[in-house]
mmCIF file of C-alpha atoms in Angstrom:
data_model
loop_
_atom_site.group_PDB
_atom_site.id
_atom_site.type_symbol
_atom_site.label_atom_id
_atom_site.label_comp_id
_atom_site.label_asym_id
_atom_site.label_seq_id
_atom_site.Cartn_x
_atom_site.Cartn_y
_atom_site.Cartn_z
ATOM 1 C CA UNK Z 1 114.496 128.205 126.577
ATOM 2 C CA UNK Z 2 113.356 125.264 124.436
ATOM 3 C CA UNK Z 3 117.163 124.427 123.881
ATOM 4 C CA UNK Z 4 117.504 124.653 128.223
ATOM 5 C CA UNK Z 5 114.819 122.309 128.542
ATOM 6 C CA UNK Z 6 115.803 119.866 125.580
ATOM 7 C CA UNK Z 7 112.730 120.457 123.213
ATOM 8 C CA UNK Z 8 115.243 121.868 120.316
ATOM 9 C CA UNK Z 9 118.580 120.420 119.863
ATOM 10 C CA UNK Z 10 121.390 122.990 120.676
ATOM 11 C CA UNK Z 11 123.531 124.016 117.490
ATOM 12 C CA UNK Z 12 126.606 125.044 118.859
ATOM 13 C CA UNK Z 13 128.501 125.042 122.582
ATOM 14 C CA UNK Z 14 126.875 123.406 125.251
ATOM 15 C CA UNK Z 15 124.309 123.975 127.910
ATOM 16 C CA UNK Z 16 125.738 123.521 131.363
ATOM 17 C CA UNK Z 17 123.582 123.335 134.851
ATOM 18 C CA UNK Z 18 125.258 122.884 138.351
ATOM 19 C CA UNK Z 19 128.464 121.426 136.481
ATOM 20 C CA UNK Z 20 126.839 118.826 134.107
ATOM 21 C CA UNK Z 21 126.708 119.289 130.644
ATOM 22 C CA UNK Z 22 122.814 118.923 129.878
ATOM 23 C CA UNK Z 23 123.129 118.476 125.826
ATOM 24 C CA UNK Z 24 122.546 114.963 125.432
ATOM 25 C CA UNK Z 25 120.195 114.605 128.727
ATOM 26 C CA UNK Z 26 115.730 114.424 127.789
ATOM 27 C CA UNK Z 27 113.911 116.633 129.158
ATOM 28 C CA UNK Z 28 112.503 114.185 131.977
ATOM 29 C CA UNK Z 29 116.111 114.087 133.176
ATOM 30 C CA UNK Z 30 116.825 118.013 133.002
ATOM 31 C CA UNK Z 31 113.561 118.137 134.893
ATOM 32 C CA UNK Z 32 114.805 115.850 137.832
ATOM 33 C CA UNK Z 33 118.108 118.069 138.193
ATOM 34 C CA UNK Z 34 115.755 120.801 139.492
ATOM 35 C CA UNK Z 35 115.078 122.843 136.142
ATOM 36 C CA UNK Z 36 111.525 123.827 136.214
ATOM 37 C CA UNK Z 37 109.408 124.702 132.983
ATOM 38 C CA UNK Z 38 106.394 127.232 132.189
ATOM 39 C CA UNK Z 39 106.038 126.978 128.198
ATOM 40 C CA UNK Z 40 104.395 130.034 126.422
ATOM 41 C CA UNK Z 41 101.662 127.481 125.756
ATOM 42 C CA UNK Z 42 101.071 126.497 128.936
ATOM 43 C CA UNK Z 43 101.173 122.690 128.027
ATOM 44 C CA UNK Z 44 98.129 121.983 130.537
ATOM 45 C CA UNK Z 45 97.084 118.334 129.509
ATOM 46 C CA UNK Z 46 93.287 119.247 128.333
ATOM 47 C CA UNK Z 47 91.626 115.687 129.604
ATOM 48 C CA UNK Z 48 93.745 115.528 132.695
ATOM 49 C CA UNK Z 49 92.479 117.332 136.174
ATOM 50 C CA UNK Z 50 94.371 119.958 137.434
ATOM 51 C CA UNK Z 51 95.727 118.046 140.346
ATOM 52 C CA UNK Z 52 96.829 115.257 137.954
ATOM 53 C CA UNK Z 53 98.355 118.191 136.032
ATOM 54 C CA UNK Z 54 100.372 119.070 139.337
ATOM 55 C CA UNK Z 55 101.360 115.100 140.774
ATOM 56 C CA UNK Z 56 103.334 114.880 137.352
ATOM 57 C CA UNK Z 57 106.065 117.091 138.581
ATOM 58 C CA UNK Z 58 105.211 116.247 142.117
ATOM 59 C CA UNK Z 59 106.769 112.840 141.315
ATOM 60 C CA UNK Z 60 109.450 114.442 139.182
ATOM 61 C CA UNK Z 61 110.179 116.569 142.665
ATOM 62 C CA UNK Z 62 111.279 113.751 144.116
ATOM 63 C CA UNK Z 63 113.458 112.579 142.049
ATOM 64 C CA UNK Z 64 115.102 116.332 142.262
ATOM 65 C CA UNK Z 65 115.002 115.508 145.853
ATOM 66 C CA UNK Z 66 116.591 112.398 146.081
ATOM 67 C CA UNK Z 67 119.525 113.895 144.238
ATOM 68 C CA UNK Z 68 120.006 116.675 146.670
ATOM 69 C CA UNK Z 69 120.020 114.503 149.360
ATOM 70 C CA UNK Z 70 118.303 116.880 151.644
ATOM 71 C CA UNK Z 71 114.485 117.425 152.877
ATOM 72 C CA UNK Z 72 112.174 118.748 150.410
ATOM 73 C CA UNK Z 73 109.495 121.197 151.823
ATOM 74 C CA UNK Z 74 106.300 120.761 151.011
ATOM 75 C CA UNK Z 75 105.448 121.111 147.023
ATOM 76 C CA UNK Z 76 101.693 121.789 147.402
ATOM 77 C CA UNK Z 77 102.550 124.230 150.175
ATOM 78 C CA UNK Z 78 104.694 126.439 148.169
ATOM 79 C CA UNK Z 79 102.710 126.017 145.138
ATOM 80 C CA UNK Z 80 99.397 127.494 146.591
ATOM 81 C CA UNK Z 81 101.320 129.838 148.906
ATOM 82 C CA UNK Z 82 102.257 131.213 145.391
ATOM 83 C CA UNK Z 83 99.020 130.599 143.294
ATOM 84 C CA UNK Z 84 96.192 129.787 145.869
ATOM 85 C CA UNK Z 85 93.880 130.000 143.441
ATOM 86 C CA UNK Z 86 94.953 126.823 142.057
ATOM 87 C CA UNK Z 87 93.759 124.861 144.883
ATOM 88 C CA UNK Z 88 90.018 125.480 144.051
ATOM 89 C CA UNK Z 89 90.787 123.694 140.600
ATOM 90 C CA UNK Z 90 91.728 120.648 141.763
ATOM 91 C CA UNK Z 91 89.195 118.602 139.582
ATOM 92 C CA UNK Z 92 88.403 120.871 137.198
ATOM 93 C CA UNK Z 93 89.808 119.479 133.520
ATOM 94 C CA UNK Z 94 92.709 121.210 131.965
ATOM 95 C CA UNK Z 95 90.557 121.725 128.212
ATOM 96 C CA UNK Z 96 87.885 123.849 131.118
ATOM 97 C CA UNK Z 97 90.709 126.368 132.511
ATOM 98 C CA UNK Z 98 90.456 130.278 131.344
ATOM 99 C CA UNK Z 99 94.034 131.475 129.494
ATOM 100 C CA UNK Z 100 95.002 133.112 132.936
ATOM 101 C CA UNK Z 101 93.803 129.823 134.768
ATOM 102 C CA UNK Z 102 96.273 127.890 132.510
ATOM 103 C CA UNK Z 103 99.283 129.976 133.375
ATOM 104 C CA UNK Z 104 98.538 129.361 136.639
ATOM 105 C CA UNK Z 105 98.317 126.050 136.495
ATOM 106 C CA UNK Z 106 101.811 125.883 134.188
ATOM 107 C CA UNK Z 107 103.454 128.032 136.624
ATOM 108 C CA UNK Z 108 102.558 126.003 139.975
ATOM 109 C CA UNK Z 109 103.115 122.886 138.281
ATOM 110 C CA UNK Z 110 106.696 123.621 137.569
ATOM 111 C CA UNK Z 111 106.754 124.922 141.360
ATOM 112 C CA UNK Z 112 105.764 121.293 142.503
ATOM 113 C CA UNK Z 113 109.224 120.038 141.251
ATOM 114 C CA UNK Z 114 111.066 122.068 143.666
ATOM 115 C CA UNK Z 115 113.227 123.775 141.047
ATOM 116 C CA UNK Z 116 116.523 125.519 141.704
ATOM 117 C CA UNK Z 117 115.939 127.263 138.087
ATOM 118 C CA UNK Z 118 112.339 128.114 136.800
ATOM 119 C CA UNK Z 119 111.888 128.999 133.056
ATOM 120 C CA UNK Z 120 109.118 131.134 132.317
ATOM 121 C CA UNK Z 121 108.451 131.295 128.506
ATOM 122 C CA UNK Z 122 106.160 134.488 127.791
ATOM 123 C CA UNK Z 123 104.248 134.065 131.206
ATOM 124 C CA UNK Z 124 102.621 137.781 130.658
ATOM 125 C CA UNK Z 125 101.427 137.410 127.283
ATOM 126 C CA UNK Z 126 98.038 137.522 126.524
ATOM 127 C CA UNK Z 127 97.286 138.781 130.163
ATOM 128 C CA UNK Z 128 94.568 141.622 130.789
ATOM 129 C CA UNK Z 129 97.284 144.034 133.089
ATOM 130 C CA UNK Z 130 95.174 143.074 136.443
ATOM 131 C CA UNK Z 131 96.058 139.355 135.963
ATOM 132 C CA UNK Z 132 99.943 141.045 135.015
ATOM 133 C CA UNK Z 133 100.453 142.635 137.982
ATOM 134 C CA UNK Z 134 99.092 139.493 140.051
ATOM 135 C CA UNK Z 135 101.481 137.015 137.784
ATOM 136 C CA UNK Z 136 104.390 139.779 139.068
ATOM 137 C CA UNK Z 137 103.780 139.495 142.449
ATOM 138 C CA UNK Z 138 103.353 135.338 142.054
ATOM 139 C CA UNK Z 139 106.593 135.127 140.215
ATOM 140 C CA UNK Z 140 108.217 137.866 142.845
ATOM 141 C CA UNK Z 141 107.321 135.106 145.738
ATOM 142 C CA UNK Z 142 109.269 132.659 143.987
ATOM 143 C CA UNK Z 143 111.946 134.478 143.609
ATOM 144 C CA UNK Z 144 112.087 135.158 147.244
ATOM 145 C CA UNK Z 145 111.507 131.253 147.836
ATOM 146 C CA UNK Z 146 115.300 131.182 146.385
ATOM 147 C CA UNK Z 147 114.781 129.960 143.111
ATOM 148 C CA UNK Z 148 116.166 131.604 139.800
ATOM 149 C CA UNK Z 149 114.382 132.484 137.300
ATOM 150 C CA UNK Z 150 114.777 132.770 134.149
ATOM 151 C CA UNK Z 151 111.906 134.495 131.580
ATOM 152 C CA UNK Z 152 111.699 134.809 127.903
ATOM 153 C CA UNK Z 153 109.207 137.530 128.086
ATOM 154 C CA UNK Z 154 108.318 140.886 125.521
ATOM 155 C CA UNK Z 155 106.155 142.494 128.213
ATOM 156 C CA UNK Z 156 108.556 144.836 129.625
ATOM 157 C CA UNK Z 157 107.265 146.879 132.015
ATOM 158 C CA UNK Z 158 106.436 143.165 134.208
ATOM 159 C CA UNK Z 159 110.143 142.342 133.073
ATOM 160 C CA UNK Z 160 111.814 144.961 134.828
ATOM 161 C CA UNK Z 161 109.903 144.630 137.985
ATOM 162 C CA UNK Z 162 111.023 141.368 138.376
ATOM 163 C CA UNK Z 163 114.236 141.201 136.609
ATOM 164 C CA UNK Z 164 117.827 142.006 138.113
ATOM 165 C CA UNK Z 165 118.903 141.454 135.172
ATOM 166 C CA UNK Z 166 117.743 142.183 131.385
ATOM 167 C CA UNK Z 167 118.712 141.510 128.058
ATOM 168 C CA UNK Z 168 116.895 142.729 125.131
ATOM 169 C CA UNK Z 169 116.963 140.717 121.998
ATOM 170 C CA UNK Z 170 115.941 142.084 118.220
ATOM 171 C CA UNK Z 171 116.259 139.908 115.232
ATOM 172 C CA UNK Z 172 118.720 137.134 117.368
ATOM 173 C CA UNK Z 173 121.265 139.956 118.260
ATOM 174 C CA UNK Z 174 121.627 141.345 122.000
ATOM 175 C CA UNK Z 175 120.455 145.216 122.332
ATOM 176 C CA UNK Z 176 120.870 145.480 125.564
ATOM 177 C CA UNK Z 177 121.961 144.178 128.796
ATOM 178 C CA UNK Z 178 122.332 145.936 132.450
ATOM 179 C CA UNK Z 179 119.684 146.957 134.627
ATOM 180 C CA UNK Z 180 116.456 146.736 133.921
ATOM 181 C CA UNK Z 181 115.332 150.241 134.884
ATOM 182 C CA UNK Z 182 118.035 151.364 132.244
ATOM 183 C CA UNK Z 183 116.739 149.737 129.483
ATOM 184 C CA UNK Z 184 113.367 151.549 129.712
ATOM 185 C CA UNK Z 185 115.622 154.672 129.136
ATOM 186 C CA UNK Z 186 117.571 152.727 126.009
ATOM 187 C CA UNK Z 187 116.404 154.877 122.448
ATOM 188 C CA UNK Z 188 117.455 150.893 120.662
ATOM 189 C CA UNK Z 189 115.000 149.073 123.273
ATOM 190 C CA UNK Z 190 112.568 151.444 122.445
ATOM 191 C CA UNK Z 191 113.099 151.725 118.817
ATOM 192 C CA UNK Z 192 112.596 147.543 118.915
ATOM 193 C CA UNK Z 193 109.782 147.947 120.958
ATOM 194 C CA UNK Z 194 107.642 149.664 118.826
ATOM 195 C CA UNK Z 195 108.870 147.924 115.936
#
């Protein structure tokens, strides 16, 4: 995902998004082609609000707009349609949000761009499994907004809810791939699972 977004350099082939090679591009630019971004850290700024959190990809949005040439619905709309609890943090500081508040924040802030692709890096982790299952149904509404998704994610009872797809990774080398509800039933998914 870091490679997708331009944080690591890629080491071999090349990363391709709606026909443009991306390998060369910052990750400002990847940003205005419509790729949103969740990291596994969040990356709230800590001394900026949480609505100047959110106007950074707001701006970025338009710029994705501008190259689709079309109208762009309303950012804070479908972010708080997703997260409305987001809206009553509006001032608070990014260093005074909970873990789950964070993710929240990460999450709607890469909505504001109005992304054709959203990467979520470990969005469950570190969630108590209330908070998991409402994260699932958040990231479910974006899917049905019409935006893909891709996650990085090790909880995988969340990943299989929301995933039509699934690939399970151990030590760099592909497990698995099909349906998700198969790979609860996969003895090597389990096997990596438990380590």
């Amino acid at each position: 995902i870091d490679s997708i977004m331009g944080l690591l350099p890629v080491r071999a082939g090349e990363i391709t998004f709606g026909g443009e090679n991306l390998n060369r591009l910052p990750p400002h630019e990847r940003a205005k082609r419509g790729i949103g971004y969740s990291p596994e850290d969040c990356g709230v700024f800590p001394d900026l609000s949480v609505g100047e959190n959110l106007m950074i990809s707001r701006w970025l949005g338009d710029e994705v707009a501008k190259r689709r040439g079309g109208p762009r619905s309303d950012p804070e709309e479908q972010a708080f349609a997703v997260f409305p609890e987001v809206k009553g943090l509006l001032t608070r500081r990014g260093m005074h949000l909970s873990g789950g508040q964070r993710k929240m924040v990460a999450v709607a802030r890469a909505i504001m761009l109005s992304p054709t692709l959203l990467l979520l890096d470990e969005a469950f982790e570190g969630l108590a499994p209330v908070v998991v299952n409402r994260f699932t149904e958040a990231v479910l509404k974006i899917k049905a907004m019409g935006v893909s998704i891709l996650m990085a994610e090790s909880h995988l009872a969340a990943a299989t809810r929301i995933g039509d797809r699934l690939y399970a990774i151990d030590r760099g080398e592909i497990i698995f791939h099909g349906a998700p509800k198969d790979a609860l039933a996969d003895v090597n998914v389990m096997k990596a699972l438990r380590g």
